[in-house]
XYZ file of C-alpha atoms in Angstrom:
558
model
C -158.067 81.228 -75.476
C -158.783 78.999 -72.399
C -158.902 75.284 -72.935
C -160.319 71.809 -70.914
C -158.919 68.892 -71.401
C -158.657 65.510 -69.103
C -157.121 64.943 -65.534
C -153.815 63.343 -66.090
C -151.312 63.117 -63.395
C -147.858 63.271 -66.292
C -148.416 66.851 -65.203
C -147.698 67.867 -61.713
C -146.728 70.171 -59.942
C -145.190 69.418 -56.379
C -145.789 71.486 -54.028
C -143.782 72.030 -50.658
C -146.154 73.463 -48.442
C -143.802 74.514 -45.368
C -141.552 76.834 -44.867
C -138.336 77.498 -44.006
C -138.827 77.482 -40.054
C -140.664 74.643 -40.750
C -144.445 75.727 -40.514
C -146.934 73.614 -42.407
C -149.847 75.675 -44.041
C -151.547 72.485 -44.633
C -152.641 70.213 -42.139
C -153.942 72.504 -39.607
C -157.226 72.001 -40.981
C -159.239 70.169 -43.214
C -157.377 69.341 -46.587
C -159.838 70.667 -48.707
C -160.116 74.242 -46.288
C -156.264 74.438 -46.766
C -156.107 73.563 -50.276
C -158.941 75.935 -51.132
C -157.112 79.041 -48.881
C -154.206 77.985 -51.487
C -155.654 78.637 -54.595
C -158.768 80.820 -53.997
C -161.063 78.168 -55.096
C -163.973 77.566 -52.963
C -164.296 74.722 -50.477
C -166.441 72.631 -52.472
C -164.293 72.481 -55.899
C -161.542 72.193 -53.586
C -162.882 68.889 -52.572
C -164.299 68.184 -56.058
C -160.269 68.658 -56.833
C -158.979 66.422 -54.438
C -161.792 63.808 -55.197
C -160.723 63.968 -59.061
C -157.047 63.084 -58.135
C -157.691 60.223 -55.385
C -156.956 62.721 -52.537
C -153.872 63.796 -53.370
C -153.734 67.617 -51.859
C -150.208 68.315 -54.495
C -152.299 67.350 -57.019
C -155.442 68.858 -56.339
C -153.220 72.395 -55.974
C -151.829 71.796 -59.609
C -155.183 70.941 -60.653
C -157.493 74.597 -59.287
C -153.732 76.487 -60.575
C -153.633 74.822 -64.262
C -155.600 77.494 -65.658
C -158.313 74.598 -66.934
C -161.598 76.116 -67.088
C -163.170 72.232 -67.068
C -161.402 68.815 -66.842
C -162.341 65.307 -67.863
C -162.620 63.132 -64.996
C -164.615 59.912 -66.545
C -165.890 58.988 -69.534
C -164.429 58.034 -73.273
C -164.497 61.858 -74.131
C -161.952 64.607 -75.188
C -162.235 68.025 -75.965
C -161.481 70.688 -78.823
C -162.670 74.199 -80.084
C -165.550 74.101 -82.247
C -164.248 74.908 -85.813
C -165.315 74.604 -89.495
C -164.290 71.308 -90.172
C -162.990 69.726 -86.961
C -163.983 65.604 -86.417
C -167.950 66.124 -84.548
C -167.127 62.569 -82.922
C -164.032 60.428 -81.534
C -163.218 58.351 -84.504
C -163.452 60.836 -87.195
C -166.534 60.287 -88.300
C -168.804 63.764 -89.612
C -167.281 67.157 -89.421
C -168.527 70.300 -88.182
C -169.774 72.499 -90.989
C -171.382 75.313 -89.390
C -170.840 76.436 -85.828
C -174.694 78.312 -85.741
C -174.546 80.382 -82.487
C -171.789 78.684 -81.048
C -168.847 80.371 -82.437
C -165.590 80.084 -80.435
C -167.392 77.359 -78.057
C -166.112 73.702 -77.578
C -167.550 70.298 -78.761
C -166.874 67.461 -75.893
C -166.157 64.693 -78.636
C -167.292 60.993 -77.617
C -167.824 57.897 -79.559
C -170.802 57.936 -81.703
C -174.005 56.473 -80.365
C -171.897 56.144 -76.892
C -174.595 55.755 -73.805
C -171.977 55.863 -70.920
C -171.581 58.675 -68.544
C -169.439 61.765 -68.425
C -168.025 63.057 -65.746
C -166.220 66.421 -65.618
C -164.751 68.715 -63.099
C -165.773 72.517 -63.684
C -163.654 75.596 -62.533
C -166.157 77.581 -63.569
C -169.558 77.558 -63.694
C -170.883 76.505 -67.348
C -173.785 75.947 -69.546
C -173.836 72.513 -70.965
C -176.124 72.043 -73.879
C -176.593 69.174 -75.149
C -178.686 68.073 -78.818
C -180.408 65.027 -78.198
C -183.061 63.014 -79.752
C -186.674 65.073 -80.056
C -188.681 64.267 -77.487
C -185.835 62.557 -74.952
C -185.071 65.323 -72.050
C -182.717 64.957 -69.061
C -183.521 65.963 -65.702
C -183.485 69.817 -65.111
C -182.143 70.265 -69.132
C -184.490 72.811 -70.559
C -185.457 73.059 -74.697
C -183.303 76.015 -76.094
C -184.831 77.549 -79.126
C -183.315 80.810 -79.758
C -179.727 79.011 -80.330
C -178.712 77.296 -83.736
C -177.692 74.134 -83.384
C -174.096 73.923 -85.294
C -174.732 71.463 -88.749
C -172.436 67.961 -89.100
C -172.090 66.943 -92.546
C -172.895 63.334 -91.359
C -177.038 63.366 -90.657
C -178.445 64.063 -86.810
C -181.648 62.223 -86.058
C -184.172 64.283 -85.413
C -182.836 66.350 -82.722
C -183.810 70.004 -80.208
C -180.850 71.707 -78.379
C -181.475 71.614 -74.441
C -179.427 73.055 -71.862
C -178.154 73.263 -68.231
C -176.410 75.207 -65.952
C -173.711 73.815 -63.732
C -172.239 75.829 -61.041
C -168.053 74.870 -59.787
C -167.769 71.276 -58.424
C -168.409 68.022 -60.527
C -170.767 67.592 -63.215
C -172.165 64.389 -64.447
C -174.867 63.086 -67.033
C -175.689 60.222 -69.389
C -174.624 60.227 -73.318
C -178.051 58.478 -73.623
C -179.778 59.359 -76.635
C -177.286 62.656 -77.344
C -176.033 63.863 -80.376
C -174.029 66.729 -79.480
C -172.221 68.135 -76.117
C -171.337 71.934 -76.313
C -169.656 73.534 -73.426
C -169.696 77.294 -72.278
C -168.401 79.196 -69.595
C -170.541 81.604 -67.754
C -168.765 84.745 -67.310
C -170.721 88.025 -65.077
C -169.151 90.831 -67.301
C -171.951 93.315 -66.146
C -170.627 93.403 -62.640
C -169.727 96.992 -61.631
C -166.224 97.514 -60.829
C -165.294 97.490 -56.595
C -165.148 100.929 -54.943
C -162.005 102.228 -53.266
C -161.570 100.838 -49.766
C -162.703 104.175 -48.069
C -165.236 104.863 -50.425
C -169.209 104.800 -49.076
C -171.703 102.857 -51.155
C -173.149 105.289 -53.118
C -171.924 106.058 -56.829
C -168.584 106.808 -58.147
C -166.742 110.319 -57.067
C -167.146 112.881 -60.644
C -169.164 110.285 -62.600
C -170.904 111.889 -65.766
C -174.533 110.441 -64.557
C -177.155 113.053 -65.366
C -177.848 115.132 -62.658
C -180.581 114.381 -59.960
C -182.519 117.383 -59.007
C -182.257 117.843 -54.990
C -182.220 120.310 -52.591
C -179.241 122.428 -52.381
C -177.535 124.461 -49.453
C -179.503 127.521 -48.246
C -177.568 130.821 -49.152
C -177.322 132.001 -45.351
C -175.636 128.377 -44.263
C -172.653 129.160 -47.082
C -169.398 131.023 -46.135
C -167.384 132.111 -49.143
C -164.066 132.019 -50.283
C -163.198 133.480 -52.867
C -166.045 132.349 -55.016
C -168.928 133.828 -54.324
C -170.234 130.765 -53.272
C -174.046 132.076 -52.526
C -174.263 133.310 -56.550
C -173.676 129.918 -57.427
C -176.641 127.911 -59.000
C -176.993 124.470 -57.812
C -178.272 122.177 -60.517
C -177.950 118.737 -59.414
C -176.139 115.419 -58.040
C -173.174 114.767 -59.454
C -172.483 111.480 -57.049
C -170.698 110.418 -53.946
C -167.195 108.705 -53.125
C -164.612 108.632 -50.905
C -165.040 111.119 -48.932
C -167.929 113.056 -49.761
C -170.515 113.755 -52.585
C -170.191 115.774 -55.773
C -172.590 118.326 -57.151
C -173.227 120.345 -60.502
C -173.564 123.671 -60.086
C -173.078 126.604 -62.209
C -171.057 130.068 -61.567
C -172.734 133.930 -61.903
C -170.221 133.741 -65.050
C -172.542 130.514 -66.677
C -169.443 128.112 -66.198
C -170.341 124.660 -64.906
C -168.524 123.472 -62.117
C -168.231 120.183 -60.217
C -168.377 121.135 -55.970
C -167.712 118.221 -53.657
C -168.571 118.048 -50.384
C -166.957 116.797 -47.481
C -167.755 116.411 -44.071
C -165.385 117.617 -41.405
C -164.232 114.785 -39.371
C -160.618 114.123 -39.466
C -158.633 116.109 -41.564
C -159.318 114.859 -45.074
C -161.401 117.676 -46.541
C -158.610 119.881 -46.107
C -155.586 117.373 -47.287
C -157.434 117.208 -50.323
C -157.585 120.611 -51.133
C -154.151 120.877 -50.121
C -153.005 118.223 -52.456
C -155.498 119.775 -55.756
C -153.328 123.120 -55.078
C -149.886 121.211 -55.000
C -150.736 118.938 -57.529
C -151.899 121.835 -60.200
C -150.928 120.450 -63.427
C -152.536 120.157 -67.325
C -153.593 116.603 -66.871
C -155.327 116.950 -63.236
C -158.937 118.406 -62.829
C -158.222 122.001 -62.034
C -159.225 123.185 -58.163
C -161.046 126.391 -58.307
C -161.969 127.189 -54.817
C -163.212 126.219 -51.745
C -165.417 127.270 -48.597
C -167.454 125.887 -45.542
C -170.818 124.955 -45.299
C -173.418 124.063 -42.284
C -175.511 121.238 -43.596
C -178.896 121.215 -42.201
C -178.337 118.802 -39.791
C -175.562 120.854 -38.112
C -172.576 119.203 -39.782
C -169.725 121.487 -40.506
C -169.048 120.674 -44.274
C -165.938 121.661 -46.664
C -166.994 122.433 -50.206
C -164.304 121.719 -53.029
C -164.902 123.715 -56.376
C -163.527 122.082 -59.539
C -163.601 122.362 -62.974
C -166.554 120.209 -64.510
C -166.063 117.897 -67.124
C -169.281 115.473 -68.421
C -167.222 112.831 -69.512
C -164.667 109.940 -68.223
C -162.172 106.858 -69.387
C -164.723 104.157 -67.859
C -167.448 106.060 -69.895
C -165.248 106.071 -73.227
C -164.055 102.465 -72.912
C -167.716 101.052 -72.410
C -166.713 97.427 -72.602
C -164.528 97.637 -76.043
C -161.145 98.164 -76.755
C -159.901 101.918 -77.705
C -158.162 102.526 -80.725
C -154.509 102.178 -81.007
C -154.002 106.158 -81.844
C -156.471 106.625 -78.448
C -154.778 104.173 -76.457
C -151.285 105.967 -77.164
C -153.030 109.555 -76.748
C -154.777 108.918 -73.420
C -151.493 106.731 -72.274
C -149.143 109.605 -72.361
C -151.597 111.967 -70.563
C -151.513 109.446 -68.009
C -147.782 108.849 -67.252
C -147.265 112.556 -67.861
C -149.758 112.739 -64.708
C -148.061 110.126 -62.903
C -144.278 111.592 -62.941
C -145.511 114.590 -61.795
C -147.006 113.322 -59.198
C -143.683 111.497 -58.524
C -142.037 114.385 -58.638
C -144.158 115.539 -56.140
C -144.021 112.652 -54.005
C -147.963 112.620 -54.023
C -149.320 108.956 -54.048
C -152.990 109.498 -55.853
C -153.540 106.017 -54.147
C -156.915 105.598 -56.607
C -156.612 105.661 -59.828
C -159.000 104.266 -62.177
C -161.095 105.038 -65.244
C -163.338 106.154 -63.354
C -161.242 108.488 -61.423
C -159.944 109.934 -65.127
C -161.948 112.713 -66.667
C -161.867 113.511 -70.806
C -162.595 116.830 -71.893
C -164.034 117.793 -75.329
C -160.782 117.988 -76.968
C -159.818 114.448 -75.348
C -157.504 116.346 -72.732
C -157.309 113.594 -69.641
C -157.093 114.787 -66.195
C -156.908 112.966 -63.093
C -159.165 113.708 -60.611
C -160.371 112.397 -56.678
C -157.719 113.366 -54.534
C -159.634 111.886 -51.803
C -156.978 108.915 -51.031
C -154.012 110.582 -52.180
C -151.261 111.246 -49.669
C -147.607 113.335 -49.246
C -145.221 110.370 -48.640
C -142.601 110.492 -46.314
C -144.974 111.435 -43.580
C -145.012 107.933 -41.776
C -146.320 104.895 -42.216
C -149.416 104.703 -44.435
C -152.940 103.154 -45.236
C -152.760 100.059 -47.016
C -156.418 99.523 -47.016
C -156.385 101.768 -50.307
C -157.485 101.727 -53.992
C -160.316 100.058 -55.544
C -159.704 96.189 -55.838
C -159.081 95.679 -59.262
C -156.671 98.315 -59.693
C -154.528 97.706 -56.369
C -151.177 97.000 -56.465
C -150.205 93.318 -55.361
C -148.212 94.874 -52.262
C -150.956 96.698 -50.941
C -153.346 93.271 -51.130
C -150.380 91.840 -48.816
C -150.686 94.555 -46.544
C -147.408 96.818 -46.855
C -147.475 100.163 -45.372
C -144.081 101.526 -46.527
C -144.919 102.088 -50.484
C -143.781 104.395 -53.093
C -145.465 106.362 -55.879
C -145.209 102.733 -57.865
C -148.295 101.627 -56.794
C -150.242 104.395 -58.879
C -147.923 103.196 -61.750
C -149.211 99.340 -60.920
C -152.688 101.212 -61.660
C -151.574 102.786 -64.547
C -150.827 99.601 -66.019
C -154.177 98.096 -65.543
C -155.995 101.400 -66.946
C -153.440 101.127 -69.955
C -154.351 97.079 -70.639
C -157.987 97.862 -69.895
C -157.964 100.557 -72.934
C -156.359 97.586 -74.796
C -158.854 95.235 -74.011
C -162.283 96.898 -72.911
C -162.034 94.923 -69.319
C -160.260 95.048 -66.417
C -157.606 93.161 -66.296
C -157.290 91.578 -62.605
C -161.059 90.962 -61.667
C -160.674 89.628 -58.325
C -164.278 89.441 -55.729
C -161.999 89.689 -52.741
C -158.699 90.437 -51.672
C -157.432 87.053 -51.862
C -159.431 86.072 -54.943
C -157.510 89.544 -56.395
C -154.282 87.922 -55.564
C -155.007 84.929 -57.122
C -156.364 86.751 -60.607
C -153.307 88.220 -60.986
C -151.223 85.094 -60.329
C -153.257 83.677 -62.356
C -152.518 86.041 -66.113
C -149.005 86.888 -64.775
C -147.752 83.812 -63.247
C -146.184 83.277 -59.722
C -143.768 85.696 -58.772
C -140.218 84.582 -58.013
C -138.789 84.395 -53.999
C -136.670 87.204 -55.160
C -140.448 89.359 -56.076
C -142.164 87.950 -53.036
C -139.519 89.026 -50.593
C -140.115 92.516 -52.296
C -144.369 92.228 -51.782
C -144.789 90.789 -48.204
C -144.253 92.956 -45.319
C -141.896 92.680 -42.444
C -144.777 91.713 -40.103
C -144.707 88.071 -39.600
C -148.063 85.604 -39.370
C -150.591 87.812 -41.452
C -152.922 85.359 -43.240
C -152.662 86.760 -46.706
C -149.081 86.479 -46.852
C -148.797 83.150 -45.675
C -151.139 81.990 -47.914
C -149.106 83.958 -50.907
C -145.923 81.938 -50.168
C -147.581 78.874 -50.698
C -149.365 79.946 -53.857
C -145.624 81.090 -54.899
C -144.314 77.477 -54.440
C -146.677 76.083 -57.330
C -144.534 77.842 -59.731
C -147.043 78.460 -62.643
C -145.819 81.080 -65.719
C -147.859 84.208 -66.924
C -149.865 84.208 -70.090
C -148.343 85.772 -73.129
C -149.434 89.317 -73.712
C -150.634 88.908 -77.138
C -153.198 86.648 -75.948
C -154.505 88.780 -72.858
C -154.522 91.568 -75.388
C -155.564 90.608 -78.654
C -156.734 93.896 -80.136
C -153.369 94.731 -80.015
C -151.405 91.774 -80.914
C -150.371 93.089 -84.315
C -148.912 96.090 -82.826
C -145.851 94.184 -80.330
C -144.387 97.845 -79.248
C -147.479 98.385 -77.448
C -147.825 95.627 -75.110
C -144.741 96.733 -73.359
C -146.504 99.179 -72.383
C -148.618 96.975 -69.572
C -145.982 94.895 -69.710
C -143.388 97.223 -67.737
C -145.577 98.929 -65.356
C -147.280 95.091 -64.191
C -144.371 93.550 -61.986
C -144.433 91.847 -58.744
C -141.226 94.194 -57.817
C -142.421 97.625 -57.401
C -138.290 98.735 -57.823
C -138.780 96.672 -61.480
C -141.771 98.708 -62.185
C -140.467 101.632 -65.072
C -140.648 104.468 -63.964
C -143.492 106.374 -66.243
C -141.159 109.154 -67.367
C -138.929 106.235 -69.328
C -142.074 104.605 -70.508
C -142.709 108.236 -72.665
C -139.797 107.316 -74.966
C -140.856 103.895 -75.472
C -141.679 103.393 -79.449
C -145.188 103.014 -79.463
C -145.771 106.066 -77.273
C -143.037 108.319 -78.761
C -143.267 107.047 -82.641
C -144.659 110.291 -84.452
C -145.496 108.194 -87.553
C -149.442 107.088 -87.831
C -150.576 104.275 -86.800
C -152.531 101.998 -89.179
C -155.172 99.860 -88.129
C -155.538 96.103 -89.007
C -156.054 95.605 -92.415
C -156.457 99.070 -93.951
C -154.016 101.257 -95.696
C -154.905 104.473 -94.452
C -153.359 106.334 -91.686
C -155.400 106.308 -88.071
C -155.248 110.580 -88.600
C -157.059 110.274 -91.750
C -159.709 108.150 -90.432
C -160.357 109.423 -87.062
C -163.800 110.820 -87.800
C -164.641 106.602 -88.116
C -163.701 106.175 -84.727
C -166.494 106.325 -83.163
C -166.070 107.220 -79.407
C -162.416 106.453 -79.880
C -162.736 102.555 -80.306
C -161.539 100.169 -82.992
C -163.524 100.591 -86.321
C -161.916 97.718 -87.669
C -161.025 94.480 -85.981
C -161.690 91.098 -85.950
C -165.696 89.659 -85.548
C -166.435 89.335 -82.234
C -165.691 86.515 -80.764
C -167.548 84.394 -78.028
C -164.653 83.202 -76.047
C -166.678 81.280 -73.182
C -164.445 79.110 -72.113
C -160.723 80.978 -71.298
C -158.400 80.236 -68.728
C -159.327 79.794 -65.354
C-alpha cells in the first residue's frame, strides 16, 4: 500500500548531478525542466516540488522519487489509512466505526473544529472529498450522494459529502466548517495497453474480437501454395498489427484458420514465415501455409496461414489475478517457449498477453512473429516491443541484445498473471523507465554500465544516470503481488527474470526446476483445505475463487 505523509527534510537524499567528466545535467536549463527530465514528473509538479522544499533542486529530486502519492506541505494535519477504529481527529478524540464506501482510503486527520488551511502537494491526481456542514459548499466541490459517508462514534453535525478533483501540483482549501477530509487517488486502469513500436494503429495482431464481415480477396487475384488458397472461405476480420492484418477464414476441410496479410515492402512478410517454420514447436501457433495475393489496389501481398485459436492470455486475465495452479500451468508453457527460442537464437522481440494464444485444453502458444529476428545477423532494432513489456535496455537504446529481453517480457506476463495488471505502466519511454525504477528500485553502477549503450550523449541515458544517483530501493514482492504473498516460491518467479543485468536474468530453462513451477504436489488456495485439482471446475476462467475482498487501494506508491 502507498502512503502520504508530510514534507520533512530528516529525509534526503543528495544527489550529485554530474558526472565523472564533469558534465552537469542540471543547470543547463531551468531547474524545474531539469529536475522534471530527472524524475519523469511533469514541469509543473516539478516546480510545485521545488516550491514545497524552498528551492532546493536535491530535495525536490528526493521528494517526486519518495514514492509519496501526496505530501503535507502546511497545515496542523497528518495522515493515516482509514480503519475500524483509528482516532477520526488529531487529539484522539471519536474513532472511525464504519469506513461506508471508503474502504482502504485515507482520513487527513486535523484538530477538531480547526478553520486553518491545508496545503498539500499531490503526485498524483486525487479526489478530495470532504463532509462538511449541510448547506456550506466550497468553490468547485460538488454534493456526492451515491458515496457513504464513513460513521465516527463521536456525533457529526449535520453534514453531505462533497468532492473535488485535483490534478498533480499543489492543492489548497479551508478546514472551514469541515468535518471530514478523505483522500483518493485517481488511477486510469481502463487504458489499453501500448502497441509494439512497429505496429499500425489498428487492433492487436490474432485478437479473439468477433469477426467483422468485409470483403475478401477475389479467387482470380490468389496464387496458391500448397493450400488451395481459392477453396478457402473468408469469414471475417480477425485484426491488424505489426505488419499486416489478420483474417478468419475457413478450409474446404471446415477447419478455421487465422491468414495474415502482409504487404510486400521490405522483406518482413517473408522473415516471418521463415521464422514460424524454424520456430515449429508445441507452444507456438502452428504455420500452415502461405501464398501471394494482388490486393485490389495493385499491392503485391503475402498471405500467412495459421492455426486459429479464439482465445488469448490478455483475454483470460481480464483485469484479475489467475489462479496459482493457472499461473504455474501457463508459466511453464511460456519458458518452455522461450528456451527454445534460445536455442534457436530467435529473439520474438514482442511478447505479450496479447501476443499469447490459449487453446481449449489451455495449451499456450506464442504467436506474431512479426518483430522477431535471427540474432547474430548485425546490429538490431531497438525501437521494439510494446512499452510496457520492453526490456529496460531497449528503452536506453542498445542494439547489441540477447534472447534476455523476451525473458524481461516473460517476467512481466508472469507478474501480470499474478496480479491482473501490468506491471511497468509507463505513457512514454522515459515515463517507462521511471515506472520501473520506481517498483524495482535504482539499479546499481555495476547494472547501469550493463543497460546504457556505448554511444555517448543520447538523452535517455543521460537522464538514467542521474535518476541512478538518487539511490532509491525496490518494493518488496509480496506487496506488488499480493494474491500471491502466501505462496513465497512463486514470486521468484518475476523476481529472477526482472533484473537491470540482462547476464543476471535466469535463464528460463533453470527457472523450470524452480519449486513452485516443478512441485508436483497441489496447490491449495488461501484458506481452504482442498486441493486446487479438486476444485478446478470453481475456477472460473482460471482466476482466484477465493481471495481476499477487494480492496480499493487509491492511494499506492507513486
Amino acid at each position: 500500500m502507498g502512503h502520504i505523509s508530510r514534507c520533512s527534510p530528516s529525509h534526503k537524499i543528495f544527489l550529485d548531478l554530474s558526472d565523472d567528466l564533469g558534465y552537469s545535467y542540471l543547470g543547463s536549463r531551468t531547474i524545474s525542466q531539469d529536475v522534471s527530465s530527472v524524475t519523469g514528473k511533469p514541469q509543473s509538479v516539478a516546480r510545485a516540488a521545488l516550491n514545497a522544499v524552498g528551492g532546493d533542486q536535491h530535495e525536490a529530486c528526493a521528494l517526486l522519487m519518495s514514492g509519496l502519492s501526496v505530501a503535507v506541505t502546511g497545515g496542523p494535519c497528518e495522515v493515516a489509512s482509514l480503519e475500524l477504529g483509528s482516532p477520526a481527529w488529531v487529539g484522539g478524540e471519536g474513532v472511525v466505526s464504519s469506513v461506508g464506501s471508503f474502504a482502504g482510503s485515507f482520513i487527513l486527520r486535523f484538530p477538531r473544529y480547526c478553520r486553518e488551511r491545508v496545503d498539500l502537494l499531490s503526485l498524483e491526481t486525487i479526489e478530495v472529498f470532504m463532509i462538511a456542514a449541510s448547506g456550506t459548499q466550497g468553490p468547485h466541490w460538488t454534493t456526492d450522494e451515491e458515496l457513504s459517508s464513513p460513521e465516527i462514534s463521536a456525533p457529526l453535525d449535520n453534514a453531505c459529502l462533497q468532492r473535488k478533483t485535483f490534478k498533480p501540483g499543489p492543492v489548497s482549501f479551508s478546514l472551514e466548517h469541515v468535518e471530514l477530509i478523505l483522500i483518493t487517488v485517481v488511477r486510469n486502469n481502463g487504458s489499453l495497453p501500448p502497441r509494439n513500436s512497429h505496429q499500425s494503429p489498428a487492433p492487436a495482431v490474432d485478437s479473439c474480437q468477433t469477426p467483422n464481415h468485409g470483403p475478401a480477396p477475389s479467387t482470380e487475384s490468389r496464387t496458391s501454395g500448397n493450400l488451395a488458397a481459392a477453396n478457402l472461405q473468408w469469414i471475417g476480420d480477425l485484426g491488424a498489427g505489426s505488419f499486416g492484418s489478420v483474417h478468419l477464414a475457413r478450409t474446404a476441410g471446415g477447419t478455421a484458420v487465422a491468414v495474415k496479410r502482409v504487404r510486400v515492402t521490405s522483406g518482413h512478410e517473408m522473415r516471418e514465415v521463415q521464422m514460424l517454420r524454424k520456430a515449429s514447436h508445441p507452444n507456438m501457433v502452428k504455420f500452415v501455409d502461405s501464398f501471394s495475393w494482388n490486393s485490389p489496389d495493385g499491392q503485391a501481398c503475402v498471405c500467412i496461414v495459421m492455426e486459429y485459436l479464439p482465445e488469448n492470455l490478455h483475454t483470460r486475465i481480464n483485469g484479475r489475478p489467475l489462479s496459482a495452479w493457472y499461473v504455474r500451468h501457463f508459466s511453464v508453457q511460456l519458458l518452455t517457449a522461450a528456451t527454445h527460442l534460445d536455442a534457436l537464437q530467435i529473439c520474438h522481440r514482442d511478447l505479450k498477453p496479447e501476443n499469447i494464444l490459449l487453446s481449449q485444453d489451455d495449451v499456450l502458444k506464442v504467436c506474431d512473429f512479426g518483430s522477431a529476428k535471427l540474432l547474430g545477423r548485425g546490429p538490431s532494432c531497438n525501437y521494439v516491443c510494446s512499452r510496457w513489456w520492453r526490456a529496460p535496455e531497449l528503452i536506453l537504446g542498445a542494439r547489441d541484445y540477447r534472447t534476455s529481453v523476451d525473458w524481461w517480457s516473460c517476467g512481466c506476463i508472469i507478474a501480470e498473471m499474478m496480479s491482473g495488471q501490468p506491471l511497468f505502466r509507463g505513457d512514454s519511454s522515459w515515463g517507462q523507465m521511471y515506472a520501473i525504477v520506481r517498483i524495482l528500485g535504482t539499479p546499481t553502477q555495476r547494472e547501469m554500465q550493463s543497460l546504457v549503450p556505448e554511444q555517448d550523449g543520447q538523452r535517455l541515458a543521460q537522464h538514467f544516470a542521474s535518476l541512478v544517483k538518487l539511490r532509491r530501493s525496490g518494493r518488496p514482492w509480496a506487496e506488488l503481488l499480493p494474491a500471491f504473498a502466501h505462496l513465497s516460491s512463486s514470486l521468484a518467479i518475476p523476481r529472477k527474470l526482472l533484473t537491470y543485468c540482462p547476464k543476471d536474468r535466469c535463464h528460463p530453462s533453470m527457472l523450470l526446476s524452480a519449486p513452485f513451477l516443478s512441485s508436483r504436489s497441489e496447490v491449495k488456495l488461501p484458506g481452504t483445505s482442498e486441493p486446487k485439482s479438486k476444485r478446478r471446475h470453481q475456477a472460473q476462467h482460471g482466476h482466484l475463487v477465493e481471495r481476499n475482498p477487494k480492496r480499493r487501494c487509491l492511494l499506492v506508491s507513486a
